[in-house]
Amino acid sequence: MIRLFDTHEVRPIKELEGLWEFQPVNRVGEIPAEMSYRLPVPGCWESHPKFGTYQGIGLYRRTIRTERRTHLRLEFKGVSHTADVYFDGKKVAHHYNAYTAFEAIMVDVEPGEHEIRLYADNSFGEQSALHVENDYYTYGGPIRPIALEEIPDVHIERVAFFPEFKQGVWHGRWQAKVRNLAAEAREVELLLGLDGLNAIAETVRIDGQSSATVERTEAYEAAMPWNPEKPSLYTLRAQLRQNEDVFDDWIDRFGFRSVDTEGGELRVNGKAVLLKGVNRHEDHAIAGAAFSFPDLVRDIELIADLGCNSVRTSHYPNDERFLDLCDERGIFVWEENHARGLTEEQMRNPNFRKQSETVTREMVEQHGNHPAIIIWAILNECASDTPYGRAVYESELSLIRSLDYTRPRSFATHHRNRDICLDLADIISFNLYPLWYTDEDPGELMRQARGWADELGGAGKPMIVSEFGADAYYGFRSRDRVKGSEERQCDILEANLQAYLAEDSPLSGVYIWQFSDCRVTEGTGWLLSRGCTRNSKGLVDGYRRPKLAYDTVQAYFKAKTTEEKFIEKQRA
Ligand code: ADA
């Protein structure tokens, strides 16, 4: 399953799921004498008993059949972490980064049998600036679905939708990109229909072998807003037509909602919100990073059951099916680009700027239509305390602004009052671990952090505690409530939540580190503090078994707010 709805009704599309041939190889392009294994796609090779710790290059191979001469488009939703794709022996795509999609286009493919070879590489090294030894695991393989489409010469590349609430009326700003593979220019009619709301028709002229972008703003007086209580979603059907014949289409879902930070509050549709959330790594004890649909649904059900109204996709863009679930459930998403804890030296890797900016651009362009996403963020705990780091933060935050002016931007810092980038963000976010890494009092620390924000360029901006938490090894109980026990995790989370959710709290949100335990890179140094090669601060373990703290958090997140109690009293 690629998305939670059909993305095309006219364009033929097929998911290439199933068993592909597999073989570890030494270099990209190598054709091994035999393909000894068969691995599931989507999937990661760690799920096979022989490759649980394999780091290197893996070749996935399969054939497909086409019935007529056509152009083909392959869409890879996520290959971890570097991908090279060959079609009938010819390289057709190269992509870096596991967590964003990429395509390969093959023109004038003859009918018959064709071979697809996918080389996935999860090894570390200078060529990979974002995937480094880290507090999460870099799995190998096509962790997200692969789709095969037949496309005509002229086809829809992408449609972006930016909702805006102006003078009491919802508006939508459209950006539709149409591509022409033919040598000569073409003129077609583009139709944009939104579930019975006013449809748009435009004539588009696209030069040969290029793309054209159509921009248009439309008022939607009858639109219903998307909000957590009633997450109204609209289905867009974009179609291309010539002489009454619809020959290509593109389907997506949108919601009408606004986000702003006026008055130092985080507001959705003009109303202040308090984010009660968890940080979620896309990691499962059995599935690794390749989630089945039921696994994704289980996560969203647990997150909702905890009383969360938000998720932070730490530390990379998530599977779109998970974002679809958040859209449907009215769960706010903080989505961030891919990076964790990179030092200035790591950020000076010659590949870093390009790789980091590419994932940022891909994240915003590919996921921008999800109404659930209300915050874009970058570079978790990287060098926002140095002048070089500042230049990077400035350039990536500006890049986001140039692609999407409708959402506030943030980054999670652990540099406290040494941070020199707080003025660049719309929302100030601190990762603080009182009572775990330090003995500080959570309430005092939160007020101190508000002070740092006010002094360092964040005055008048909302503030979030983007991480706090404590280790707990599932099943390890201790009457002495020692560190590492489930009891101690309860104590630490409770003390933090009590302070952060108090009536006089200056916060607009909290994200617990973390939803579930996750696998980490095996290593030495600080990685040895990760018992069992896992980060064990989850509220549930890697198999989704709730720890004691699950109930503690649920009690806080589901507790009624003063406002809710007031409304109830009035109704009574
Ligand atoms: C950091 C980091 C997380 C995780 C956490 C921890 O703040 O952002 O990825 O490593 O600390 O468990 O210490």
XYZ file of C-alpha atoms and ligand atoms in Angstrom:
585
model
C 0.000 0.000 0.000
C 1.495 3.296 -1.123
C -0.895 5.781 0.452
C -4.196 5.495 2.308
C -6.077 6.388 -0.869
C -5.629 5.740 -4.595
C -3.201 8.246 -6.069
C -4.313 7.652 -9.686
C -7.473 6.496 -11.422
C -6.420 7.210 -14.999
C -2.645 6.673 -14.890
C -1.862 2.938 -14.606
C -0.009 2.276 -11.363
C 1.137 -0.899 -9.672
C 3.020 -1.484 -6.454
C 6.129 -3.643 -6.933
C 5.768 -5.433 -3.621
C 6.677 -9.046 -3.082
C 9.834 -11.107 -2.998
C 12.793 -9.719 -4.948
C 16.044 -11.596 -5.525
C 18.807 -10.412 -3.214
C 22.569 -10.683 -2.968
C 25.196 -8.732 -1.019
C 27.746 -7.257 -3.453
C 30.988 -5.309 -3.233
C 30.247 -2.444 -5.562
C 27.391 -0.670 -7.297
C 26.858 -2.075 -10.796
C 28.327 -5.489 -9.952
C 26.398 -8.419 -11.396
C 26.910 -11.429 -9.113
C 27.132 -14.949 -10.519
C 24.022 -15.905 -8.585
C 21.242 -14.302 -6.602
C 21.009 -16.601 -3.581
C 18.299 -14.985 -1.477
C 14.745 -13.700 -1.809
C 13.813 -10.763 0.390
C 10.521 -8.936 0.863
C 9.998 -5.495 -0.669
C 9.317 -3.204 1.052
C 11.677 -4.442 3.714
C 15.139 -4.157 5.145
C 17.714 -6.917 4.945
C 18.151 -6.952 8.731
C 14.917 -8.962 8.888
C 16.733 -11.917 7.261
C 18.618 -14.153 9.765
C 21.850 -13.887 7.749
C 21.902 -10.104 7.448
C 20.912 -8.857 10.904
C 24.079 -6.754 11.179
C 25.137 -6.496 7.520
C 26.474 -3.110 6.501
C 27.384 -2.670 2.898
C 25.757 -2.869 -0.506
C 22.800 -5.121 -1.237
C 21.444 -5.823 -4.706
C 17.687 -6.322 -5.151
C 16.559 -7.610 -8.539
C 13.293 -8.407 -10.257
C 11.736 -8.331 -13.700
C 8.527 -6.704 -14.871
C 6.408 -7.128 -18.013
C 4.991 -4.336 -20.122
C 2.247 -4.909 -22.661
C 2.746 -1.879 -24.917
C 5.337 0.724 -25.843
C 5.183 3.384 -23.129
C 7.138 5.649 -20.776
C 7.608 4.206 -17.295
C 8.040 5.986 -14.009
C 9.387 4.183 -10.964
C 8.816 5.858 -7.629
C 10.861 4.713 -4.653
C 9.303 6.011 -1.437
C 12.446 5.354 0.593
C 15.634 3.335 0.099
C 18.137 3.180 2.940
C 20.336 4.913 2.575
C 21.969 5.365 -0.843
C 20.249 3.955 -3.921
C 21.367 3.264 -7.475
C 18.777 1.965 -9.904
C 19.436 0.173 -13.199
C 16.744 -0.555 -15.774
C 17.666 -3.099 -18.433
C 21.310 -2.626 -17.522
C 21.335 1.168 -17.739
C 21.644 3.412 -14.673
C 18.451 5.459 -14.330
C 18.632 6.937 -10.818
C 20.955 7.721 -7.953
C 19.584 9.010 -4.664
C 20.995 9.709 -1.244
C 18.983 9.576 1.984
C 16.612 6.903 3.231
C 13.643 9.014 4.179
C 12.507 10.857 1.059
C 11.174 9.600 -2.255
C 12.806 9.695 -5.676
C 11.887 8.682 -9.212
C 13.369 7.113 -12.306
C 11.848 7.751 -15.734
C 12.361 5.428 -18.686
C 11.140 6.690 -22.062
C 9.759 4.621 -24.933
C 10.044 1.270 -23.226
C 9.234 -1.563 -25.643
C 6.708 -4.268 -24.711
C 8.192 -7.356 -23.062
C 10.239 -8.299 -20.040
C 12.493 -5.776 -18.292
C 14.948 -5.993 -15.439
C 15.137 -3.676 -12.435
C 18.259 -3.749 -10.287
C 18.332 -1.715 -7.100
C 21.616 -1.317 -5.234
C 21.109 -0.115 -1.656
C 24.060 0.910 0.469
C 23.857 1.447 4.238
C 27.581 1.748 4.928
C 29.026 4.752 6.734
C 31.792 6.903 5.358
C 32.569 10.359 4.063
C 30.147 9.900 1.164
C 27.314 9.866 3.691
C 27.086 13.032 5.768
C 23.685 12.454 7.402
C 23.729 8.723 8.087
C 26.488 8.448 10.652
C 27.015 6.209 13.667
C 24.202 7.377 15.850
C 21.556 6.962 18.524
C 19.329 5.156 16.006
C 19.998 2.513 13.385
C 20.631 2.915 9.673
C 18.882 -0.092 8.134
C 19.559 -1.344 4.601
C 17.166 -1.792 1.680
C 13.902 -0.449 0.211
C 12.240 0.361 3.537
C 9.192 1.991 1.924
C 6.984 1.020 -1.053
C 8.003 1.091 -4.729
C 5.466 2.030 -7.426
C 5.564 1.498 -11.178
C 3.536 3.864 -13.364
C 2.890 4.229 -17.074
C 3.068 7.897 -17.992
C 2.137 9.772 -21.163
C 4.434 12.388 -22.781
C 2.713 15.152 -20.868
C 1.897 14.304 -17.263
C 1.405 15.837 -13.839
C 4.584 15.982 -11.823
C 3.265 17.450 -8.590
C 0.503 19.624 -7.187
C 1.100 21.751 -4.105
C -1.666 23.354 -2.116
C -1.223 26.167 0.416
C -4.336 26.987 2.473
C -4.821 30.530 3.713
C -7.604 32.171 5.733
C -8.075 35.706 4.414
C -10.887 38.146 5.212
C -12.951 35.413 6.789
C -12.751 33.073 3.783
C -10.578 30.016 3.100
C -8.356 30.314 0.066
C -6.128 27.785 -1.604
C -2.977 28.706 -3.469
C -2.209 26.101 -6.093
C 1.072 25.225 -7.704
C 0.731 22.505 -10.307
C 3.769 21.252 -12.177
C 3.247 19.581 -15.551
C 6.080 17.848 -17.410
C 6.493 17.211 -21.115
C 8.809 14.400 -22.217
C 8.189 14.974 -25.938
C 10.625 16.927 -28.102
C 8.019 19.438 -29.273
C 5.889 21.881 -27.205
C 2.398 20.740 -26.172
C -0.742 22.487 -25.044
C -3.135 20.718 -22.689
C -5.983 21.539 -20.346
C -5.360 21.172 -16.621
C -8.354 20.585 -14.333
C -8.138 20.887 -10.548
C -11.257 19.626 -8.782
C -11.640 19.630 -5.030
C -14.491 17.404 -3.776
C -17.384 19.422 -5.109
C -15.802 22.791 -4.302
C -15.171 25.147 -7.218
C -13.064 23.507 -9.914
C -10.269 25.212 -11.821
C -9.497 24.791 -15.519
C -6.368 26.240 -17.130
C -4.725 25.841 -20.487
C -1.030 25.059 -20.097
C 1.682 25.237 -22.723
C 4.801 23.223 -21.956
C 7.941 23.473 -24.062
C 9.534 20.265 -25.291
C 11.410 18.252 -22.647
C 10.651 20.627 -19.824
C 8.149 21.413 -17.087
C 5.704 24.266 -16.585
C 4.221 25.454 -13.292
C 0.702 26.816 -13.041
C -0.056 29.016 -10.032
C -3.495 30.123 -9.009
C -5.280 31.311 -5.882
C -8.915 30.433 -5.401
C -11.459 31.298 -2.705
C -13.391 28.370 -1.167
C -16.284 29.859 0.751
C -17.856 26.523 1.576
C -14.620 24.886 2.824
C -14.665 23.211 6.236
C -11.491 23.643 8.291
C -9.186 20.782 9.267
C -8.760 20.656 13.021
C -8.156 17.917 15.606
C -11.825 17.653 16.594
C -12.965 17.329 13.003
C -10.094 16.787 10.586
C -11.983 17.535 7.353
C -10.007 16.340 4.368
C -10.604 17.145 0.712
C -9.591 14.984 -2.223
C -7.997 16.777 -5.129
C -8.339 15.297 -8.579
C -5.935 16.953 -10.970
C -6.449 15.846 -14.563
C -4.920 16.574 -17.945
C -7.326 16.718 -20.870
C -7.104 17.134 -24.599
C -10.118 17.106 -26.895
C -12.366 15.944 -24.045
C -10.051 12.984 -23.422
C -8.630 12.743 -19.875
C -5.211 11.155 -20.347
C -3.455 11.651 -17.000
C -4.396 12.310 -13.394
C -2.972 12.867 -9.930
C -4.876 12.517 -6.663
C -3.970 13.895 -3.244
C -5.647 15.020 -0.043
C -5.648 18.453 1.555
C -7.056 20.244 4.530
C -7.834 23.876 5.175
C -6.030 25.063 8.268
C -3.760 27.927 9.240
C -0.823 28.000 11.652
C 0.763 31.092 13.166
C 2.723 32.217 16.205
C 0.989 35.492 16.922
C 1.147 36.805 20.476
C 3.849 34.287 21.345
C 1.390 31.407 21.067
C 1.258 28.528 18.644
C -2.120 28.914 16.985
C -3.997 26.600 14.651
C -6.968 28.173 12.897
C -6.517 31.199 15.148
C -6.768 29.168 18.366
C -3.848 28.569 20.757
C -2.832 24.921 21.006
C -0.739 23.026 23.514
C 1.164 20.189 21.879
C 1.241 17.027 23.973
C 3.374 14.649 22.039
C 5.988 11.980 21.665
C 9.145 11.741 19.609
C 8.888 8.778 17.264
C 11.676 6.935 15.500
C 10.377 4.811 12.637
C 11.875 1.698 14.175
C 10.367 -1.621 15.191
C 12.061 -4.562 16.896
C 11.027 -6.951 14.122
C 10.296 -4.798 11.074
C 13.252 -2.422 11.523
C 12.515 0.731 9.536
C 10.194 -1.052 7.081
C 6.795 -0.740 8.670
C 3.860 -2.802 7.504
C 0.561 -0.949 7.378
C -0.777 -2.717 10.525
C 2.423 -1.685 12.372
C 1.860 1.945 11.383
C -1.765 1.772 12.486
C -0.762 0.233 15.803
C 1.614 3.124 16.423
C -0.998 5.768 15.722
C -3.534 3.934 17.916
C -1.069 3.775 20.817
C -0.118 7.416 20.360
C -3.778 8.463 20.375
C -4.475 6.197 23.351
C -1.659 7.904 25.266
C -3.628 11.126 24.869
C -1.114 12.716 22.502
C -2.314 15.346 20.065
C 1.061 15.520 18.318
C 4.080 13.553 17.076
C 7.595 14.734 16.302
C 9.149 12.718 13.473
C 12.583 12.546 15.056
C 14.928 12.753 13.223
C 13.817 12.476 9.571
C 10.743 12.675 7.329
C 8.313 9.826 7.979
C 6.518 7.260 5.864
C 3.684 9.064 4.086
C 1.197 6.433 5.165
C 1.925 7.445 8.746
C 1.419 11.099 7.820
C -1.861 10.101 6.118
C -2.970 8.493 9.382
C -2.105 11.695 11.266
C -4.134 13.704 8.722
C -7.126 11.430 9.270
C -6.834 11.371 13.065
C -6.247 15.115 13.484
C -2.836 14.572 15.091
C -0.421 17.483 14.692
C 2.985 16.657 13.248
C 6.340 18.322 13.739
C 8.331 17.020 10.771
C 12.058 17.504 10.557
C 14.823 16.930 8.069
C 17.374 14.240 8.581
C 20.146 14.918 11.090
C 20.973 14.131 14.687
C 23.726 15.560 16.816
C 26.149 16.514 14.041
C 29.155 18.474 15.220
C 30.570 21.375 13.243
C 33.258 19.032 11.977
C 30.604 16.623 10.686
C 28.699 19.527 9.171
C 31.874 20.456 7.319
C 31.849 17.111 5.499
C 32.048 18.179 1.824
C 28.765 16.365 1.122
C 26.828 17.752 4.050
C 25.402 20.996 2.604
C 24.102 19.370 -0.551
C 22.720 16.269 1.162
C 21.082 18.211 3.954
C 19.535 20.825 1.668
C 18.275 18.155 -0.692
C 16.454 16.269 2.056
C 15.002 19.535 3.328
C 13.719 20.449 -0.123
C 12.376 16.943 -0.754
C 10.636 16.873 2.627
C 8.794 20.151 2.050
C 7.948 19.445 -1.592
C 6.825 15.858 -1.004
C 5.001 16.223 2.324
C 3.789 19.819 2.151
C 0.180 18.885 1.393
C -0.358 17.083 4.706
C -2.501 19.352 6.883
C -1.292 17.483 9.981
C 2.202 18.935 9.550
C 2.189 22.244 11.406
C 5.923 22.714 12.050
C 8.936 22.201 9.786
C 12.184 21.669 11.643
C 15.826 21.081 10.828
C 19.093 19.770 12.237
C 18.305 18.313 15.648
C 21.068 19.112 18.140
C 23.610 20.159 15.522
C 26.106 23.030 15.723
C 23.723 25.939 16.316
C 26.330 27.311 18.715
C 29.011 28.225 16.154
C 29.194 30.836 13.378
C 29.594 28.153 10.698
C 26.600 26.302 12.120
C 24.595 29.511 12.093
C 25.236 29.983 8.385
C 23.843 26.500 7.740
C 20.780 26.994 9.957
C 20.087 30.326 8.300
C 20.324 28.925 4.818
C 18.122 25.863 5.525
C 15.460 27.844 7.371
C 15.370 30.331 4.463
C 15.100 27.470 2.012
C 12.016 26.218 3.873
C 10.504 29.702 3.869
C 11.044 29.984 0.101
C 9.230 26.679 -0.461
C 6.438 27.104 2.086
C 5.458 30.387 3.716
C 2.514 28.894 5.635
C 4.181 26.956 8.455
C 6.395 28.054 11.365
C 9.934 26.671 11.524
C 11.947 25.415 14.460
C 14.942 23.313 15.468
C 15.601 21.379 18.659
C 18.695 22.604 20.461
C 20.615 21.303 23.450
C 23.008 24.263 23.515
C 20.936 26.128 26.083
C 22.267 29.706 26.512
C 25.171 29.024 24.135
C 22.858 28.785 21.141
C 23.340 31.571 18.615
C 20.500 30.723 16.208
C 17.369 31.233 18.308
C 16.554 34.467 16.474
C 16.286 32.487 13.208
C 13.432 30.211 14.349
C 9.712 30.966 14.642
C 9.382 28.583 17.602
C 12.081 28.033 20.250
C 12.632 24.391 21.111
C 14.917 22.994 23.774
C 15.922 19.385 24.388
C 16.308 19.171 28.170
C 16.762 16.071 30.278
C 16.331 17.204 33.900
C 16.461 14.351 36.399
C 18.032 12.052 33.804
C 21.265 13.565 32.492
C 21.247 16.325 35.142
C 19.819 16.809 38.627
C 18.038 20.042 37.778
C 14.473 20.775 38.770
C 12.265 20.621 35.626
C 10.161 23.676 36.560
C 13.168 25.859 37.342
C 14.965 24.704 34.230
C 11.941 25.457 32.049
C 11.755 29.022 33.415
C 15.498 29.426 32.956
C 15.125 28.224 29.362
C 12.387 30.795 28.764
C 14.887 33.383 30.003
C 17.569 32.193 27.542
C 15.034 32.357 24.735
C 14.031 35.906 25.683
C 17.647 37.082 25.859
C 18.886 35.361 22.733
C 16.449 36.474 20.057
C 13.445 34.350 20.965
C 11.420 36.958 22.881
C 7.768 36.868 21.891
C 8.102 33.429 20.264
C 6.384 30.266 21.495
C 8.559 27.726 23.281
C 8.485 23.927 23.264
C 10.396 21.331 25.267
C 11.142 19.085 22.324
C 12.763 16.273 24.333
C 12.836 15.029 27.916
C 12.837 11.458 29.157
C 14.520 8.617 30.978
C 15.730 5.102 30.218
C 13.686 2.103 31.320
C 14.509 -1.452 30.359
C 11.234 -3.248 29.707
C 10.511 -5.595 32.586
C 13.249 -4.242 34.848
C 11.466 -3.372 38.079
C 13.066 -1.966 41.202
C 11.527 -1.187 44.595
C 14.450 1.217 45.032
C 13.383 2.936 41.835
C 16.939 2.968 40.489
C 17.816 4.501 37.137
C 16.938 2.167 34.293
C 13.880 0.765 36.072
C 10.358 1.277 34.839
C 9.485 2.878 38.183
C 12.196 5.518 37.887
C 11.116 6.384 34.355
C 7.616 7.043 35.767
C 9.026 9.325 38.485
C 11.125 11.345 36.054
C 8.415 11.742 33.446
C 5.859 12.641 36.087
C 8.054 15.371 37.595
C 8.681 16.822 34.127
C 5.033 16.674 33.047
C 3.836 18.189 36.306
C 6.000 21.250 35.706
C 5.511 21.586 31.969
C 1.729 21.154 31.990
C 1.096 23.327 35.050
C -1.314 26.215 34.592
C 1.436 28.841 34.769
C 3.696 26.988 32.302
C 5.120 29.180 29.523
C 5.212 26.252 27.078
C 3.286 25.704 23.852
C 4.225 22.055 23.721
C 6.095 19.043 25.055
C 7.470 15.981 23.288
C 8.533 13.009 25.400
C 11.679 11.203 24.354
C 10.508 8.786 23.095
C 7.503 6.796 21.896
C 9.231 3.424 21.468
C 12.675 2.015 22.143
C 14.867 1.933 19.075
C 17.944 0.101 17.885
C 21.163 2.174 17.785
C 24.507 1.783 16.038
C 26.781 -0.653 17.826
C 29.911 1.151 18.924
C 32.213 2.292 21.657
C 32.406 5.515 23.688
C 29.009 7.022 24.543
C 27.229 4.346 22.504
C 28.150 1.881 25.253
C 25.741 3.757 27.530
C 22.988 2.326 25.322
C 22.392 -1.040 26.992
C 21.482 -3.874 24.607
C 22.395 -1.555 21.680
C 19.089 0.238 22.128
C 17.902 3.638 23.194
C 15.545 2.522 25.952
C 13.673 5.724 26.728
C 10.520 4.453 25.014
C 7.092 4.488 26.637
C 6.686 1.188 24.828
C 9.501 -1.165 23.927
C 10.530 -2.077 20.398
C 7.696 -4.656 20.220
C 5.186 -2.012 21.408
C 4.721 -3.485 24.864
C 3.734 -0.634 27.199
C 6.020 0.110 30.119
C 4.727 1.402 33.463
C 5.228 5.000 32.321
C 2.613 4.529 29.608
C -0.141 4.935 32.202
C 1.628 7.824 33.923
C 1.840 9.757 30.678
C -1.709 8.880 29.723
C -2.972 10.276 33.012
C -1.251 13.619 32.340
C -2.033 13.863 28.648
C -5.664 12.891 29.081
C -6.252 15.096 32.127
C -8.804 17.766 31.406
C -7.537 21.301 30.922
C -8.920 24.165 32.988
C -10.661 25.382 29.843
C -12.304 22.007 29.226
C -13.410 21.795 32.858
C -14.835 25.315 32.618
C -16.790 24.493 29.447
C -18.164 21.324 31.055
C -19.258 23.246 34.145
C -21.010 25.854 32.005
C -22.827 23.145 30.038
C -23.956 21.470 33.260
C 19.142 13.670 22.319
C 18.768 13.322 20.891
C 18.003 12.036 20.781
C 18.471 11.004 21.792
C 18.355 11.547 23.201
C 18.887 10.624 24.281
O 18.614 14.767 22.841
O 18.122 14.350 20.204
O 18.152 11.557 19.471
O 19.763 10.651 21.490
O 19.108 12.720 23.299
O 18.327 9.556 24.480
O 19.874 10.972 24.945
